[in-house]
């Protein structure tokens, strides 16, 4: 498997995919007073996809923002090689692989059908794909055509960028190439590009409690910019509330 892109771009894409999202998510949570954190998982993927998109566009790669049901996702196409890069976590991919051939067709099942080049349904021979039922093959090819639209003929193979996760932290990344039956053909380890753990910039150190002793207590505090936005938001609500009260009073007078 050849990536078709240089090591520098690979590194930037891996870092965009794996860098922590906690700092941004926590900032949003504090700024808007969100208590439950139910948005965290979807919000984290939005952050990752935004960063991946930025790196791809900076390096003349095509960004495909696609939708399947209620799920929207970003993948990256190298038009020169026809390689489509799809980003996922290892556990998610393993579940999808186990369900290959079953009734429900995941978009990974559809995409992997392209790993011998896009197929024209009118011309291909189903005898070549006897491992899976004919109607299943037809459905997943049509699904790939539907999702990719005009980019469908540009894709020669799908490469999965797969993150290994431990304790909700991405600790490794591999680029994996499968055949249309999800049999692994090749793998490249890109883990060297995964950034080391570091505190998110939502936390700053309280200088008053840091000393030179071995036991250092670190007290996180909210960044001043967040406090200012919060105060502005509260003042705006108070102003609108007062304006409403004044209007009611005027109407009743």
Short mmCIF file of C-alpha atoms in Angstrom, two decimals:
data_model
loop_
_atom_site.label_atom_id
_atom_site.label_comp_id
_atom_site.label_asym_id
_atom_site.label_seq_id
_atom_site.Cartn_x
_atom_site.Cartn_y
_atom_site.Cartn_z
CA UNK A 1 0.00 0.00 0.00
CA UNK A 2 1.33 3.41 -0.90
CA UNK A 3 -0.21 6.41 0.77
CA UNK A 4 0.27 8.71 -2.22
CA UNK A 5 0.92 11.63 0.11
CA UNK A 6 4.17 12.64 1.78
CA UNK A 7 5.08 11.94 5.38
CA UNK A 8 4.60 15.53 6.47
CA UNK A 9 0.97 15.55 5.32
CA UNK A 10 0.38 12.13 6.89
CA UNK A 11 1.68 13.49 10.18
CA UNK A 12 -0.59 16.53 10.00
CA UNK A 13 -3.65 14.39 9.24
CA UNK A 14 -2.88 11.97 12.09
CA UNK A 15 -2.42 14.82 14.56
CA UNK A 16 -5.65 16.45 13.39
CA UNK A 17 -7.44 13.14 13.95
CA UNK A 18 -5.91 12.18 17.30
CA UNK A 19 -5.20 15.39 19.21
CA UNK A 20 -7.39 15.81 22.27
CA UNK A 21 -10.80 17.37 21.81
CA UNK A 22 -11.43 17.74 25.55
CA UNK A 23 -10.20 21.32 25.73
CA UNK A 24 -12.64 22.57 23.10
CA UNK A 25 -15.53 20.45 24.37
CA UNK A 26 -15.00 21.60 27.94
CA UNK A 27 -14.80 25.22 26.84
CA UNK A 28 -18.12 24.92 25.02
CA UNK A 29 -19.63 23.16 28.04
CA UNK A 30 -18.55 25.91 30.42
CA UNK A 31 -19.39 28.77 28.10
CA UNK A 32 -22.95 27.63 27.50
CA UNK A 33 -23.60 26.08 30.90
CA UNK A 34 -24.23 22.59 29.54
CA UNK A 35 -24.62 20.17 32.45
CA UNK A 36 -25.19 16.71 30.98
CA UNK A 37 -22.39 16.43 28.43
CA UNK A 38 -24.63 14.44 26.09
CA UNK A 39 -23.19 16.35 23.14
CA UNK A 40 -19.61 15.30 23.92
CA UNK A 41 -19.19 12.34 21.55
CA UNK A 42 -20.77 13.97 18.51
CA UNK A 43 -19.06 17.26 19.31
CA UNK A 44 -15.68 15.54 19.52
CA UNK A 45 -16.14 14.09 16.02
CA UNK A 46 -17.17 17.50 14.69
CA UNK A 47 -13.93 18.93 16.05
CA UNK A 48 -11.85 16.12 14.54
CA UNK A 49 -13.53 16.41 11.16
CA UNK A 50 -13.06 20.20 11.13
CA UNK A 51 -9.33 19.80 11.79
CA UNK A 52 -8.96 17.04 9.18
CA UNK A 53 -10.78 19.19 6.62
CA UNK A 54 -8.46 22.13 7.26
CA UNK A 55 -5.30 20.05 6.82
CA UNK A 56 -6.64 18.36 3.68
CA UNK A 57 -7.55 21.65 2.00
CA UNK A 58 -4.16 23.13 2.86
CA UNK A 59 -2.53 20.24 1.00
CA UNK A 60 -4.66 20.20 -2.15
CA UNK A 61 -6.66 17.12 -1.16
CA UNK A 62 -10.37 16.86 -1.86
CA UNK A 63 -12.63 16.98 1.20
CA UNK A 64 -15.86 15.02 0.94
CA UNK A 65 -18.52 15.86 3.51
CA UNK A 66 -21.13 13.13 3.24
CA UNK A 67 -24.29 12.09 5.04
CA UNK A 68 -25.70 8.66 5.81
CA UNK A 69 -28.97 8.75 7.74
CA UNK A 70 -28.49 11.09 10.69
CA UNK A 71 -24.67 10.73 10.60
CA UNK A 72 -22.53 13.22 8.70
CA UNK A 73 -18.83 12.58 8.23
CA UNK A 74 -15.73 13.85 6.45
CA UNK A 75 -13.37 11.77 4.33
CA UNK A 76 -10.41 12.81 2.20
CA UNK A 77 -9.74 11.97 -1.45
CA UNK A 78 -6.37 12.10 -3.17
CA UNK A 79 -7.45 12.74 -6.74
CA UNK A 80 -4.01 11.84 -8.12
CA UNK A 81 -4.11 8.26 -6.80
CA UNK A 82 -7.83 7.68 -6.29
CA UNK A 83 -7.23 6.87 -2.61
CA UNK A 84 -10.15 7.67 -0.32
CA UNK A 85 -9.17 8.06 3.35
CA UNK A 86 -11.88 7.18 5.87
CA UNK A 87 -11.33 7.90 9.57
CA UNK A 88 -12.61 5.63 12.32
CA UNK A 89 -11.83 4.02 15.65
CA UNK A 90 -10.67 0.43 15.84
CA UNK A 91 -13.62 -0.80 17.93
CA UNK A 92 -16.12 0.74 15.52
CA UNK A 93 -14.42 -0.83 12.52
CA UNK A 94 -14.29 -4.27 14.15
CA UNK A 95 -18.05 -4.20 14.74
CA UNK A 96 -18.72 -3.19 11.13
CA UNK A 97 -16.47 -5.95 9.78
CA UNK A 98 -18.34 -8.58 11.81
CA UNK A 99 -21.61 -7.45 10.23
CA UNK A 100 -20.44 -7.68 6.62
CA UNK A 101 -22.97 -9.61 4.57
CA UNK A 102 -25.81 -9.15 7.02
CA UNK A 103 -29.03 -7.36 6.21
CA UNK A 104 -28.03 -3.83 7.22
CA UNK A 105 -25.40 -2.24 4.99
CA UNK A 106 -23.05 0.14 6.80
CA UNK A 107 -21.44 2.82 4.66
CA UNK A 108 -18.07 1.10 5.31
CA UNK A 109 -19.55 -1.99 3.63
CA UNK A 110 -20.52 0.17 0.68
CA UNK A 111 -17.15 1.91 0.43
CA UNK A 112 -15.10 -1.27 0.68
CA UNK A 113 -16.90 -2.59 -2.40
CA UNK A 114 -14.77 -0.09 -4.36
CA UNK A 115 -11.50 -1.81 -3.52
CA UNK A 116 -10.98 -3.12 -6.99
CA UNK A 117 -12.07 0.13 -8.56
CA UNK A 118 -15.59 1.57 -8.95
CA UNK A 119 -17.91 -0.96 -10.55
CA UNK A 120 -20.52 -0.31 -13.22
CA UNK A 121 -23.47 -2.51 -12.34
CA UNK A 122 -24.45 -3.02 -15.96
CA UNK A 123 -21.05 -4.43 -16.86
CA UNK A 124 -19.68 -6.37 -13.89
CA UNK A 125 -20.05 -10.10 -13.42
CA UNK A 126 -21.50 -11.22 -10.11
CA UNK A 127 -19.70 -14.54 -10.45
CA UNK A 128 -16.55 -12.72 -9.38
CA UNK A 129 -18.13 -11.94 -6.03
CA UNK A 130 -19.58 -15.29 -5.07
CA UNK A 131 -18.59 -14.89 -1.40
CA UNK A 132 -21.63 -12.65 -0.86
CA UNK A 133 -25.18 -12.83 -2.25
CA UNK A 134 -25.73 -11.09 -5.55
CA UNK A 135 -28.39 -8.72 -4.30
CA UNK A 136 -26.18 -7.70 -1.35
CA UNK A 137 -23.33 -6.82 -3.71
CA UNK A 138 -25.70 -4.83 -5.88
CA UNK A 139 -27.12 -2.93 -2.91
CA UNK A 140 -23.77 -1.93 -1.47
CA UNK A 141 -22.43 -0.77 -4.85
CA UNK A 142 -25.55 1.33 -5.35
CA UNK A 143 -25.14 2.70 -1.83
CA UNK A 144 -21.55 3.72 -2.59
CA UNK A 145 -22.74 5.46 -5.76
CA UNK A 146 -25.47 7.23 -3.80
CA UNK A 147 -23.17 8.47 -1.02
CA UNK A 148 -20.22 9.52 -3.19
CA UNK A 149 -22.23 11.02 -6.02
CA UNK A 150 -20.09 12.61 -8.71
CA UNK A 151 -16.89 11.60 -6.89
CA UNK A 152 -17.71 7.89 -7.25
CA UNK A 153 -15.69 7.34 -10.47
CA UNK A 154 -12.65 9.04 -8.89
CA UNK A 155 -12.19 6.42 -6.15
CA UNK A 156 -9.87 3.48 -6.82
CA UNK A 157 -9.48 2.18 -3.28
CA UNK A 158 -10.52 2.98 0.27
CA UNK A 159 -7.89 3.23 3.00
CA UNK A 160 -9.11 3.24 6.58
CA UNK A 161 -7.24 5.47 9.04
CA UNK A 162 -7.87 3.53 12.24
CA UNK A 163 -7.21 4.85 15.75
CA UNK A 164 -6.54 2.57 18.70
CA UNK A 165 -8.09 3.95 21.86
CA UNK A 166 -7.28 3.31 25.53
CA UNK A 167 -9.14 4.97 28.38
CA UNK A 168 -10.76 7.33 25.86
CA UNK A 169 -7.38 8.47 24.52
CA UNK A 170 -6.12 7.77 21.03
CA UNK A 171 -2.77 6.04 21.48
CA UNK A 172 -2.02 4.67 18.00
CA UNK A 173 -3.03 4.92 14.34
CA UNK A 174 -2.77 2.49 11.45
CA UNK A 175 -3.59 2.87 7.78
CA UNK A 176 -5.35 -0.32 6.65
CA UNK A 177 -6.14 -1.56 3.17
CA UNK A 178 -8.76 -4.32 2.81
CA UNK A 179 -10.19 -6.14 -0.17
CA UNK A 180 -13.92 -5.97 -0.88
CA UNK A 181 -14.53 -8.76 1.63
CA UNK A 182 -12.76 -6.92 4.47
CA UNK A 183 -9.75 -9.23 4.32
CA UNK A 184 -6.67 -7.25 5.34
CA UNK A 185 -4.23 -6.75 2.46
CA UNK A 186 -1.78 -4.26 3.89
CA UNK A 187 -1.20 -2.10 6.95
CA UNK A 188 1.08 0.83 7.79
CA UNK A 189 1.75 1.97 11.33
CA UNK A 190 1.38 5.75 11.64
CA UNK A 191 1.49 5.82 15.46
CA UNK A 192 4.71 7.83 15.53
CA UNK A 193 2.66 10.86 14.46
CA UNK A 194 0.24 10.65 17.39
CA UNK A 195 0.97 13.59 19.72
CA UNK A 196 1.97 12.96 23.30
CA UNK A 197 -0.65 13.63 25.96
CA UNK A 198 -0.77 17.18 27.19
CA UNK A 199 -3.15 19.37 29.10
CA UNK A 200 -5.75 21.09 27.01
CA UNK A 201 -5.52 24.88 26.87
CA UNK A 202 -8.78 25.20 28.81
CA UNK A 203 -6.66 24.78 31.96
CA UNK A 204 -4.07 27.27 33.19
CA UNK A 205 -1.92 26.93 36.25
CA UNK A 206 -2.67 29.02 39.32
CA UNK A 207 0.74 30.55 39.88
CA UNK A 208 0.01 31.18 43.55
CA UNK A 209 0.01 27.47 44.38
CA UNK A 210 3.01 26.37 42.30
CA UNK A 211 6.29 26.12 44.17
CA UNK A 212 9.50 24.17 43.89
CA UNK A 213 8.55 21.33 46.22
CA UNK A 214 8.09 17.76 44.99
CA UNK A 215 4.40 17.83 45.85
CA UNK A 216 2.74 20.42 43.65
CA UNK A 217 -0.96 21.09 43.73
CA UNK A 218 -2.33 22.17 40.38
CA UNK A 219 -5.60 24.04 40.50
CA UNK A 220 -7.26 24.45 37.12
CA UNK A 221 -9.03 27.72 36.54
CA UNK A 222 -11.21 28.90 33.74
CA UNK A 223 -9.47 31.03 31.14
CA UNK A 224 -10.14 34.77 31.43
CA UNK A 225 -11.59 34.86 27.90
CA UNK A 226 -14.30 32.41 28.94
CA UNK A 227 -15.13 34.45 32.03
CA UNK A 228 -15.48 37.56 29.89
CA UNK A 229 -17.77 35.81 27.41
CA UNK A 230 -19.85 34.42 30.29
CA UNK A 231 -20.17 37.87 31.89
CA UNK A 232 -21.12 39.38 28.54
CA UNK A 233 -23.77 36.68 28.03
CA UNK A 234 -25.22 37.22 31.53
CA UNK A 235 -25.27 41.01 31.07
CA UNK A 236 -27.02 40.61 27.74
CA UNK A 237 -29.73 38.44 29.32
CA UNK A 238 -30.16 40.93 32.16
CA UNK A 239 -30.48 43.82 29.69
CA UNK A 240 -33.08 42.00 27.58
CA UNK A 241 -35.00 41.04 30.72
CA UNK A 242 -35.07 44.67 31.86
CA UNK A 243 -36.16 45.83 28.40
CA UNK A 244 -39.03 43.35 28.48
CA UNK A 245 -40.11 44.53 31.93
CA UNK A 246 -39.96 48.16 30.79
CA UNK A 247 -42.10 47.31 27.74
CA UNK A 248 -44.72 45.54 29.89
CA UNK A 249 -44.79 48.44 32.30
CA UNK A 250 -45.20 50.89 29.41
CA UNK A 251 -48.08 48.87 27.96
CA UNK A 252 -49.85 48.76 31.35
CA UNK A 253 -49.46 52.45 32.06
#
